[in-house]
Coordinates of C-alpha atoms and ligand atoms in Angstrom, one line a residue:
M1 CA -11.9 -11.7 1.8
D2 CA -8.6 -12.6 0.3
Q3 CA -7.9 -9.9 -2.3
A4 CA -4.4 -11.2 -2.8
G5 CA -6.0 -14.4 -4.1
Q6 CA -7.4 -12.6 -7.1
G7 CA -4.2 -11.9 -8.9
K8 CA -4.2 -13.1 -12.5
G9 CA -1.5 -15.2 -14.2
R10 CA 0.2 -18.2 -12.7
T11 CA -0.8 -17.6 -9.2
P12 CA -0.8 -20.8 -7.1
R13 CA -3.9 -21.1 -5.0
S14 CA -4.3 -23.2 -1.9
R15 CA -6.8 -26.0 -2.1
N16 CA -8.5 -28.0 0.5
T17 CA -8.7 -31.1 -1.5
Q18 CA -6.3 -34.0 -0.7
R19 CA -3.2 -33.9 -2.9
T20 CA -1.8 -37.0 -4.3
P21 CA 1.8 -36.8 -5.7
G22 CA 1.9 -36.3 -9.4
D23 CA -1.7 -35.0 -9.5
D24 CA -1.2 -31.4 -8.4
P25 CA -1.8 -28.7 -10.9
Y26 CA -0.1 -26.2 -8.7
E27 CA 3.1 -28.2 -8.1
S28 CA 5.1 -26.4 -10.8
D29 CA 4.0 -23.0 -9.6
Y30 CA 5.2 -23.7 -6.1
L31 CA 8.4 -25.3 -7.4
A32 CA 9.0 -22.1 -9.5
L33 CA 8.5 -20.0 -6.4
F34 CA 10.8 -22.1 -4.3
A35 CA 13.4 -21.8 -7.1
A36 CA 12.9 -18.1 -7.3
F37 CA 14.0 -17.7 -3.7
D38 CA 16.5 -20.5 -3.5
D39 CA 19.3 -18.4 -4.9
D40 CA 22.1 -20.9 -4.7
A41 CA 19.9 -23.8 -5.9
S42 CA 20.8 -25.7 -2.7
G43 CA 17.4 -27.2 -2.3
T44 CA 16.9 -25.5 1.0
L45 CA 16.3 -21.9 1.8
E46 CA 16.9 -20.0 5.0
R47 CA 13.7 -18.7 6.4
D48 CA 15.4 -15.5 7.4
E49 CA 16.5 -15.0 3.8
L50 CA 13.0 -15.3 2.7
L51 CA 11.9 -12.7 5.3
S52 CA 14.6 -10.3 4.3
H53 CA 13.5 -10.7 0.6
L54 CA 10.0 -9.7 1.8
A55 CA 11.3 -6.8 3.8
E56 CA 13.2 -5.4 0.8
V57 CA 9.9 -5.0 -1.1
G58 CA 8.2 -3.5 2.0
I59 CA 6.5 -6.6 3.4
L60 CA 7.7 -6.1 7.0
P61 CA 8.1 -8.7 9.8
D62 CA 5.2 -7.3 11.9
D63 CA 2.9 -7.8 8.9
P64 CA 0.2 -10.2 10.1
R65 CA 0.5 -12.1 6.8
V66 CA 4.1 -12.9 7.7
Q67 CA 3.4 -14.2 11.2
P68 CA 3.1 -17.9 10.2
L69 CA 6.6 -17.7 8.8
L70 CA 7.9 -16.3 12.1
E71 CA 5.9 -18.7 14.2
A72 CA 7.5 -21.5 12.3
A73 CA 10.8 -20.2 13.7
G74 CA 9.6 -21.0 17.2
D75 CA 9.6 -24.7 16.3
V76 CA 13.2 -24.5 15.1
P77 CA 15.5 -23.3 17.8
D78 CA 18.2 -22.0 15.5
Q79 CA 17.3 -18.6 14.0
G80 CA 18.5 -19.4 10.5
A81 CA 15.9 -22.1 10.2
S82 CA 16.1 -23.9 6.9
L83 CA 13.1 -24.8 4.8
D84 CA 13.1 -27.5 2.3
Y85 CA 10.6 -27.5 -0.5
A86 CA 7.8 -29.2 1.5
G87 CA 8.3 -26.9 4.5
F88 CA 8.3 -23.8 2.3
R89 CA 5.2 -24.9 0.5
S90 CA 3.2 -25.6 3.6
L91 CA 4.2 -22.3 5.2
I92 CA 3.5 -20.1 2.2
E93 CA 0.4 -21.8 0.9
P94 CA -2.0 -19.4 2.7
I95 CA -0.1 -16.4 1.3
S96 CA 0.9 -17.9 -2.0
A97 CA -0.6 -15.1 -4.1
L98 CA 1.4 -12.5 -2.2
I99 CA 4.6 -14.6 -2.4
S100 CA 4.0 -15.1 -6.1
R101 CA 3.7 -11.4 -6.7
V102 CA 6.9 -10.8 -4.7
A103 CA 8.8 -13.3 -6.7
G104 CA 7.4 -12.0 -10.0
G105 CA 8.0 -8.3 -9.1
R106 CA 4.3 -7.7 -9.5
L107 CA 3.5 -5.9 -6.2
A108 CA 1.5 -2.6 -6.3
V109 CA 4.7 -0.6 -6.3
P110 CA 7.3 -2.8 -8.0
D111 CA 10.2 -0.5 -7.3
F112 CA 9.4 -0.1 -3.6
G113 CA 13.0 0.6 -2.7
G114 CA 12.9 3.6 -5.1
L115 CA 9.8 5.0 -3.4
A116 CA 11.3 4.5 0.0
A117 CA 14.4 6.3 -1.0
D118 CA 12.4 9.2 -2.3
I119 CA 10.3 9.4 0.9
D120 CA 13.5 9.5 3.0
R121 CA 14.9 12.3 0.7
I122 CA 11.7 14.4 1.0
Y123 CA 11.8 13.9 4.8
A124 CA 15.4 15.0 5.0
D125 CA 14.7 18.1 2.8
L126 CA 11.8 19.2 4.8
Q127 CA 13.5 19.1 8.2
S128 CA 14.5 22.7 7.7
E129 CA 10.9 23.7 7.0
T130 CA 9.9 25.3 10.3
G131 CA 7.1 27.6 9.1
G132 CA 3.7 27.7 10.8
K133 CA 2.7 27.2 14.4
V134 CA 1.2 24.5 16.6
A135 CA -2.6 24.7 17.2
D136 CA -3.2 26.4 20.6
Y137 CA -6.9 26.8 20.8
I138 CA -7.1 23.4 22.4
P139 CA -4.6 23.9 25.3
Q140 CA -3.3 20.3 25.3
L141 CA -2.3 20.5 21.6
A142 CA -0.2 23.5 22.3
Q143 CA 2.1 21.4 24.4
V144 CA 3.4 19.0 21.7
D145 CA 6.9 19.2 20.5
P146 CA 6.5 21.2 17.2
D147 CA 9.6 19.6 15.6
Q148 CA 8.2 16.1 15.4
F149 CA 7.8 14.8 11.9
A150 CA 6.9 11.5 10.4
I151 CA 6.0 10.2 6.9
S152 CA 4.7 6.8 6.3
V153 CA 3.4 5.0 3.2
C154 CA 1.5 1.7 2.8
T155 CA 0.5 0.3 -0.6
V156 CA -2.6 -1.7 -1.4
D157 CA -0.4 -4.8 -1.3
G158 CA 0.7 -3.8 2.3
Q159 CA 4.2 -2.7 1.3
R160 CA 5.2 -0.3 4.1
H161 CA 7.9 2.3 4.7
T162 CA 8.2 4.8 7.4
V163 CA 10.6 7.6 8.4
G164 CA 10.8 9.9 11.4
D165 CA 8.6 9.8 14.5
A166 CA 6.3 7.3 13.0
D167 CA 5.7 5.4 16.3
E168 CA 4.8 8.5 18.3
P169 CA 1.1 8.8 19.0
F170 CA -0.9 11.9 18.0
C171 CA -4.6 12.7 18.2
L172 CA -6.7 12.2 15.1
Q173 CA -8.6 15.5 15.4
S174 CA -10.3 16.3 12.1
I175 CA -9.1 13.1 10.5
S176 CA -11.7 11.3 12.6
K177 CA -14.3 13.2 10.5
A178 CA -13.7 11.1 7.4
I179 CA -14.2 7.9 9.3
G180 CA -17.2 9.2 11.2
Y181 CA -18.8 10.0 7.8
C182 CA -18.0 6.4 6.6
L183 CA -19.6 5.0 9.7
A184 CA -22.8 7.1 9.3
L185 CA -23.0 6.0 5.6
E186 CA -22.5 2.3 6.5
E187 CA -25.3 2.5 9.0
H188 CA -27.9 4.7 7.2
G189 CA -27.0 4.9 3.5
V190 CA -26.2 7.9 1.5
D191 CA -29.7 9.4 1.2
K192 CA -30.5 9.4 4.9
V193 CA -27.1 10.8 5.8
H194 CA -27.4 13.7 3.4
Q195 CA -30.7 14.7 4.7
H196 CA -28.7 15.9 7.7
V197 CA -25.5 17.1 6.1
G198 CA -24.6 18.6 2.7
R199 CA -21.8 17.7 0.4
E200 CA -20.6 21.1 -0.9
P201 CA -17.4 22.8 0.2
S202 CA -18.1 25.5 2.7
G203 CA -15.6 28.1 1.5
V204 CA -15.1 29.2 5.1
A205 CA -13.0 28.0 8.1
F206 CA -13.6 24.5 9.5
N207 CA -15.3 25.9 12.7
A208 CA -17.1 28.8 11.1
L209 CA -20.6 29.5 12.5
T210 CA -22.5 28.9 9.3
L211 CA -24.9 26.5 7.7
N212 CA -26.0 25.9 4.1
P213 CA -29.2 27.5 2.7
R214 CA -31.1 24.4 3.9
G215 CA -30.0 24.9 7.5
R216 CA -27.6 21.9 7.3
P217 CA -23.9 21.8 7.8
H218 CA -22.1 22.2 4.5
N219 CA -20.3 18.8 4.5
P220 CA -19.1 16.1 6.9
M221 CA -15.4 17.2 6.8
I222 CA -15.9 20.4 8.9
N223 CA -16.8 20.6 12.5
A224 CA -20.6 21.1 12.2
G225 CA -20.9 18.2 9.7
A226 CA -18.7 15.9 11.8
I227 CA -20.8 16.6 14.9
M228 CA -23.8 15.8 12.8
C229 CA -22.3 12.5 11.6
C230 CA -21.5 11.6 15.3
S231 CA -25.2 12.0 16.0
L232 CA -25.9 9.4 13.3
I233 CA -23.5 6.7 14.7
R234 CA -25.5 4.2 16.6
P235 CA -28.0 6.8 17.9
G236 CA -29.8 5.8 21.1
G237 CA -27.0 3.5 22.1
L238 CA -24.9 3.8 25.2
L239 CA -22.1 6.4 24.7
A240 CA -19.6 3.8 25.9
D241 CA -20.7 1.3 23.2
R242 CA -20.8 4.0 20.5
F243 CA -17.2 5.0 21.4
D244 CA -16.1 1.3 21.4
H245 CA -17.6 1.0 17.9
V246 CA -15.4 3.9 16.6
M247 CA -12.3 2.5 18.4
R248 CA -12.9 -0.9 16.9
T249 CA -13.3 0.6 13.5
W250 CA -9.9 2.3 13.8
E251 CA -8.4 -0.9 14.9
R252 CA -9.7 -2.7 11.9
L253 CA -8.6 0.2 9.6
T254 CA -5.1 0.2 11.0
G255 CA -4.6 -3.4 12.1
R256 CA -3.6 -2.1 15.6
R257 CA -5.4 -1.0 18.7
P258 CA -5.5 2.8 18.9
G259 CA -4.8 4.9 22.0
Y260 CA -6.9 7.6 23.6
A261 CA -5.7 11.0 24.9
N262 CA -8.0 11.8 27.8
A263 CA -6.2 15.0 28.7
T264 CA -6.8 16.3 25.1
Y265 CA -10.5 15.4 25.4
L266 CA -10.9 17.2 28.7
S267 CA -9.0 20.2 27.4
E268 CA -11.1 20.4 24.2
R269 CA -14.3 20.0 26.1
A270 CA -13.4 22.7 28.5
T271 CA -12.7 25.2 25.7
A272 CA -15.4 24.2 23.1
D273 CA -17.7 27.2 23.0
R274 CA -17.6 27.3 19.3
N275 CA -18.5 23.7 18.8
F276 CA -21.3 24.1 21.4
A277 CA -22.5 27.2 19.4
L278 CA -22.5 25.2 16.2
A279 CA -24.5 22.4 17.7
Y280 CA -27.2 24.7 19.2
F281 CA -27.3 26.6 15.9
M282 CA -27.9 23.3 14.1
R283 CA -30.6 22.3 16.6
E284 CA -32.3 25.6 16.1
N285 CA -32.5 24.8 12.4
G286 CA -33.9 21.3 13.0
A287 CA -30.9 19.7 11.4
F288 CA -30.4 16.8 13.9
P289 CA -32.2 13.5 13.9
R290 CA -35.1 13.4 16.4
D291 CA -34.1 12.8 20.0
T292 CA -30.5 13.8 19.6
D293 CA -28.8 14.7 22.9
I294 CA -26.6 17.6 22.0
V295 CA -24.2 17.5 24.9
E296 CA -23.7 13.8 24.6
T297 CA -23.1 14.2 20.8
L298 CA -20.5 16.8 21.4
E299 CA -18.7 14.7 24.0
F300 CA -18.8 11.8 21.5
Y301 CA -17.3 14.1 18.9
F302 CA -14.5 15.4 21.2
Q303 CA -13.7 11.8 22.1
C304 CA -13.4 10.7 18.5
C305 CA -11.0 13.6 17.9
S306 CA -8.9 12.5 20.9
I307 CA -8.3 8.9 19.6
E308 CA -4.6 8.5 19.3
I309 CA -2.8 6.7 16.5
T310 CA 0.7 6.8 14.9
A311 CA 1.8 7.8 11.4
Q312 CA 2.4 4.1 10.6
M313 CA -1.1 3.2 11.6
L314 CA -2.6 6.2 9.7
A315 CA -0.8 5.1 6.5
V316 CA -2.4 1.7 6.8
A317 CA -5.8 3.3 7.3
A318 CA -5.2 5.5 4.2
A319 CA -4.2 2.3 2.3
T320 CA -7.4 0.6 3.4
L321 CA -9.3 3.5 1.7
A322 CA -7.0 3.3 -1.3
N323 CA -7.8 -0.5 -1.4
G324 CA -11.6 0.1 -1.6
G325 CA -12.2 -0.6 2.1
V326 CA -10.2 -3.7 2.6
N327 CA -7.2 -3.6 5.0
P328 CA -4.2 -4.7 2.9
L329 CA -2.5 -6.3 5.9
T330 CA -5.4 -8.1 7.6
R331 CA -7.4 -8.5 4.3
E332 CA -10.5 -7.6 6.3
R333 CA -13.2 -5.6 4.7
V334 CA -13.9 -2.6 6.9
F335 CA -16.1 -0.4 4.6
S336 CA -18.0 -1.1 1.5
E337 CA -16.6 0.2 -1.8
V338 CA -19.4 2.6 -2.2
T339 CA -18.9 4.1 1.3
V340 CA -15.2 4.6 0.4
Q341 CA -16.0 6.2 -2.9
H342 CA -18.3 8.7 -1.2
C343 CA -15.8 9.5 1.4
L344 CA -12.9 9.9 -1.0
S345 CA -15.1 12.2 -3.2
L346 CA -15.7 14.5 -0.2
M347 CA -12.1 14.3 0.8
V348 CA -11.2 15.7 -2.6
S349 CA -13.6 18.6 -2.4
C350 CA -13.6 19.3 1.3
G351 CA -10.8 17.4 3.1
M352 CA -8.3 20.3 3.5
Y353 CA -10.5 22.9 5.1
D354 CA -10.6 26.2 3.2
Y355 CA -7.5 25.1 1.2
S356 CA -9.5 22.2 -0.4
G357 CA -10.0 23.9 -3.8
E358 CA -6.3 24.9 -4.1
F359 CA -5.2 21.4 -3.0
A360 CA -7.6 19.7 -5.5
F361 CA -6.0 21.9 -8.2
T362 CA -2.4 21.3 -7.3
V363 CA -2.4 17.8 -5.9
G364 CA -5.8 16.4 -6.9
L365 CA -5.8 13.5 -4.4
P366 CA -8.3 12.8 -1.7
A367 CA -6.8 13.9 1.6
K368 CA -7.9 14.8 5.1
S369 CA -6.0 16.9 7.6
G370 CA -6.3 17.5 11.4
V371 CA -5.2 20.3 13.7
A372 CA -2.7 17.9 15.4
G373 CA -0.7 18.4 12.2
D374 CA -1.8 15.0 10.9
L375 CA -2.6 14.3 7.3
M376 CA -3.7 11.3 5.3
V377 CA -3.6 11.2 1.5
V378 CA -5.0 8.4 -0.7
V379 CA -3.8 7.4 -4.1
P380 CA -6.8 5.2 -5.1
Q381 CA -5.9 1.6 -6.1
L382 CA -2.3 2.3 -5.2
L383 CA -1.3 3.5 -1.8
G384 CA -1.9 5.6 1.3
V385 CA 0.4 8.2 2.7
S386 CA 0.4 9.8 6.2
V387 CA 2.3 12.8 7.4
W388 CA 2.5 14.1 11.0
S389 CA 4.2 17.4 11.7
P390 CA 2.4 19.7 14.2
R391 CA 3.1 23.2 12.8
L392 CA 0.0 24.4 10.9
D393 CA -0.5 27.2 8.4
E394 CA -3.2 29.8 8.9
L395 CA -5.9 27.6 7.4
G396 CA -5.1 24.8 9.9
N397 CA -3.2 22.4 7.6
T398 CA 0.2 20.9 8.5
V399 CA 2.8 22.9 6.6
R400 CA 5.2 20.1 6.0
G401 CA 2.3 17.8 5.2
I402 CA 1.2 20.0 2.3
E403 CA 4.8 20.2 1.1
V404 CA 5.2 16.4 1.1
C405 CA 2.1 16.2 -1.1
N406 CA 3.6 18.9 -3.5
R407 CA 6.8 16.9 -3.7
L408 CA 5.0 13.6 -4.4
V409 CA 3.0 15.2 -7.2
E410 CA 6.2 16.7 -8.6
L411 CA 8.0 13.4 -8.6
Y412 CA 5.3 10.9 -9.5
Q413 CA 2.4 10.6 -11.9
V414 CA -0.2 10.6 -9.2
H415 CA -2.3 13.7 -9.9
P416 CA -5.5 12.1 -11.2
H417 CA -5.9 14.7 -14.0
A418 CA -2.2 14.8 -15.1
T419 CA -1.6 14.6 -18.8
S420 CA -0.6 11.2 -19.9
A421 CA 2.5 12.5 -21.7
D422 CA 4.1 13.5 -18.5
A423 CA 7.3 11.6 -19.0
A424 CA 9.3 13.7 -16.5
R425 CA 7.4 12.1 -13.6
K426 CA 7.9 8.5 -12.5
D427 CA 5.2 5.9 -12.8
L428 CA 4.9 4.2 -9.4
R429 CA 3.1 1.2 -11.0
K430 CA 6.0 0.5 -13.3
R431 CA 8.2 -2.4 -12.7
R432 CA 11.9 -1.6 -12.7
G433 CA 13.1 -2.7 -16.1
A434 CA 9.6 -3.6 -17.1
D435 CA 10.2 -3.2 -20.8
T436 CA 10.6 -6.5 -22.4
A437 CA 13.8 -5.4 -24.0
E438 CA 15.2 -4.5 -20.6
L439 CA 14.2 -7.8 -19.1
V440 CA 15.8 -9.7 -21.9
T441 CA 19.0 -7.7 -21.6
A442 CA 19.0 -8.4 -17.9
L443 CA 18.4 -12.1 -18.5
C444 CA 21.2 -12.4 -21.0
W445 CA 23.6 -10.5 -18.7
A446 CA 22.7 -12.7 -15.7
A447 CA 23.1 -15.8 -17.8
G448 CA 26.5 -14.7 -19.0
Q449 CA 27.6 -13.9 -15.5
G450 CA 26.3 -17.3 -14.2
D451 CA 24.0 -15.5 -11.8
L452 CA 21.5 -18.3 -11.5
G453 CA 19.5 -16.5 -8.7
E454 CA 18.8 -13.5 -10.9
V455 CA 18.0 -15.8 -13.9
R456 CA 15.4 -17.5 -11.7
R457 CA 13.9 -14.3 -10.6
L458 CA 13.7 -13.0 -14.1
A459 CA 12.1 -16.3 -15.2
A460 CA 9.5 -15.7 -12.5
T461 CA 8.5 -12.4 -14.2
G462 CA 7.4 -14.5 -17.2
V463 CA 10.1 -13.2 -19.5
D464 CA 10.6 -15.5 -22.6
L465 CA 13.7 -17.5 -21.9
S466 CA 14.3 -18.0 -25.6
A467 CA 14.2 -14.3 -26.4
A468 CA 17.2 -12.7 -28.1
N469 CA 18.9 -9.4 -27.5
Y470 CA 20.0 -6.8 -30.0
D471 CA 22.7 -9.2 -31.4
L472 CA 20.1 -11.9 -31.7
R473 CA 21.9 -13.7 -28.9
T474 CA 19.8 -15.6 -26.3
A475 CA 20.5 -16.3 -22.6
L476 CA 21.6 -19.8 -23.7
H477 CA 24.2 -18.3 -26.1
L478 CA 25.7 -16.2 -23.3
A479 CA 25.7 -18.9 -20.7
A480 CA 27.1 -21.4 -23.3
S481 CA 30.0 -19.3 -24.3
E482 CA 30.9 -18.5 -20.7
G483 CA 30.6 -22.2 -19.7
R484 CA 27.8 -21.6 -17.1
T485 CA 26.7 -25.2 -16.9
D486 CA 24.1 -24.7 -14.1
V487 CA 22.5 -21.8 -15.9
V488 CA 22.4 -23.8 -19.2
E489 CA 20.8 -26.7 -17.3
Y490 CA 18.2 -24.4 -15.8
L491 CA 17.3 -22.7 -19.0
L492 CA 16.9 -25.9 -20.9
A493 CA 14.9 -27.5 -18.1
H494 CA 12.6 -24.5 -18.4
G495 CA 12.0 -24.6 -22.1
A496 CA 14.6 -22.3 -23.5
D497 CA 15.1 -23.1 -27.2
P498 CA 18.7 -24.4 -28.0
G499 CA 18.2 -23.9 -31.7
R500 CA 18.2 -20.1 -32.0
V501 CA 20.9 -18.6 -34.1
D502 CA 22.6 -15.2 -33.6
R503 CA 23.7 -12.7 -36.1
R504 CA 26.6 -14.9 -37.1
Q505 CA 24.3 -17.9 -37.6
A506 CA 25.8 -19.5 -34.5
T507 CA 23.8 -21.6 -32.1
P508 CA 24.6 -21.9 -28.4
L509 CA 26.1 -25.3 -29.2
D510 CA 28.5 -23.7 -31.7
D511 CA 29.5 -21.2 -29.0
A512 CA 30.1 -23.9 -26.4
E513 CA 32.2 -25.9 -28.8
R514 CA 34.2 -22.9 -30.0
D515 CA 35.0 -21.8 -26.4
G516 CA 35.8 -25.4 -25.3
H517 CA 33.0 -26.0 -22.8
G518 CA 32.5 -29.7 -23.2
D519 CA 29.9 -30.2 -20.4
V520 CA 27.8 -27.4 -21.8
A521 CA 28.1 -28.7 -25.3
D522 CA 26.9 -32.2 -24.2
L523 CA 23.9 -30.7 -22.6
L524 CA 23.0 -28.6 -25.7
R525 CA 23.6 -31.5 -28.0
A526 CA 21.2 -33.7 -26.0
A527 CA 18.6 -31.0 -25.9
T528 CA 18.9 -30.2 -29.6
K529 CA 18.4 -33.9 -30.4
R530 CA 15.3 -33.9 -28.3
R531 CA 14.0 -30.9 -30.2
P532 CA 15.3 -31.0 -33.8
P533 CA 15.3 -27.7 -35.7
V534 CA 12.6 -27.1 -38.3
K535 CA 13.8 -28.3 -41.7
G536 CA 15.4 -25.7 -43.9
Q537 CA 15.8 -23.1 -41.2
K538 CA 18.8 -23.8 -39.2
G539 CA 18.1 -23.1 -35.6
K540 CA 14.5 -22.0 -36.0
G541 CA 13.0 -24.2 -33.4
R542 CA 9.8 -23.6 -31.6
R543 CA 8.6 -20.0 -31.8
Ligands
LIG1 N1 -11.4 18.7 17.6 C1 -11.1 19.8 16.7 C2 -12.2 20.8 16.8 O1 -13.3 20.5 16.8 C3 -10.9 19.3 15.3 C4 -10.7 20.4 14.4 C5 -9.7 20.0 13.3 O2 -8.9 19.1 13.4 N2 -9.7 20.9 12.4 O3 -12.0 22.0 16.8

């Protein structure tokens, strides 16, 4: 499913029908997009320039959506491959909705550079946080370097940023529980799954030997509940196929093939008395589906915990949940919306072990942590965040990970129950300079400077090209008095009104004449003739 194709506004859409010149309703949209990237109006644009534009807003070169642009490079030996309009159009047609959002500054996090800078700052600040200690009850986990640290973000538009050891693999551990729950839901539906596992916080440690009053595990986010969900994933199938199914799911969630830490699996299995005890306790209570093989189920559970991914990949998985189950990079639906809704709800109440209540109070976001020091946080409809830092607090949560969440909530309006008047915090959804007044000021400034590239980009945001600033001066006034012929040409060609008057009752033509810019004056005279002012109101052209 192509979510990106659902943007509203002037989003060009690809069509399969044969185009005939002059009979293409999307032509002007594509031309505007081309112009938005063709900074120097040369009629060609460097493919690398387009790629670096995309990278600036977080659409990175390894993004599968960008691959067609890169592959096109293979046809052209020279790296700085130039694209003319036709080449540009054919390359971007499949991702035109994305490109249009990039050009118009309408991605999920419009000021992505600002977010990336904040993430880098938080990362640098927390380097000195060395509290907590690495999990050692699974011997293999005790061997990791405790100083490793990564933060990664991915928005629902697939804008990504990463800092630190973001390509180092770590084991999912408890984070596998959230996805195991989703898989059980997809297979059996919510009613059946919750005949076997509750959905209340347990109020005790993740491996506590306790069940709820119905003899069921308290919820799917603690060991007993996760072992139960494993018993519900393709029961009766071959263990190899069941494990493949989980691996493939992680591949679809992250867009990349995960790894597997066999040593961690062996080490956990060899020291798993508590998990065995939990499983037998549940069997004693008749909690499992009929015919469940306990030992096989436990092995399956340990294997799921030993799947290895990186912080980068985990952020994409979190973004897939934020995006209602659709991977923002591959645009593949992995889980249904209702599965994701149930999972996020339980992540809010139970995802952070016995710290879940406090976390829900201070941060409020759905999150899941694992004893490898991994953490994923979801800001629904906006982005996913992952943190990996192996030192844990006494409840089993990554110390730096919790601190990253506290910082994000301090900086941004992401707490779901924050008061709306919280102006001290930044709104990640807000476009930089999104106020109309700011855009108009920016447009006038760019026009006066002769910065045609910026004028085009602003035009692509949909700002009214005839709008006036505080002095009632329009972009045309500024461009005319500075003699910016190309900008005047562009503005007129795109419908800017040459008849507006400023505070001194002067039109752009008056300015051009006064300041001796003959070329510009000719253009304005011709345009004014084509569009005479409304009688009795000098300069009051089209509104
Ligand atoms: N595999 C670990 C266990 O069962 C997972 C626990 C965790 O991450 N909290 O003990």
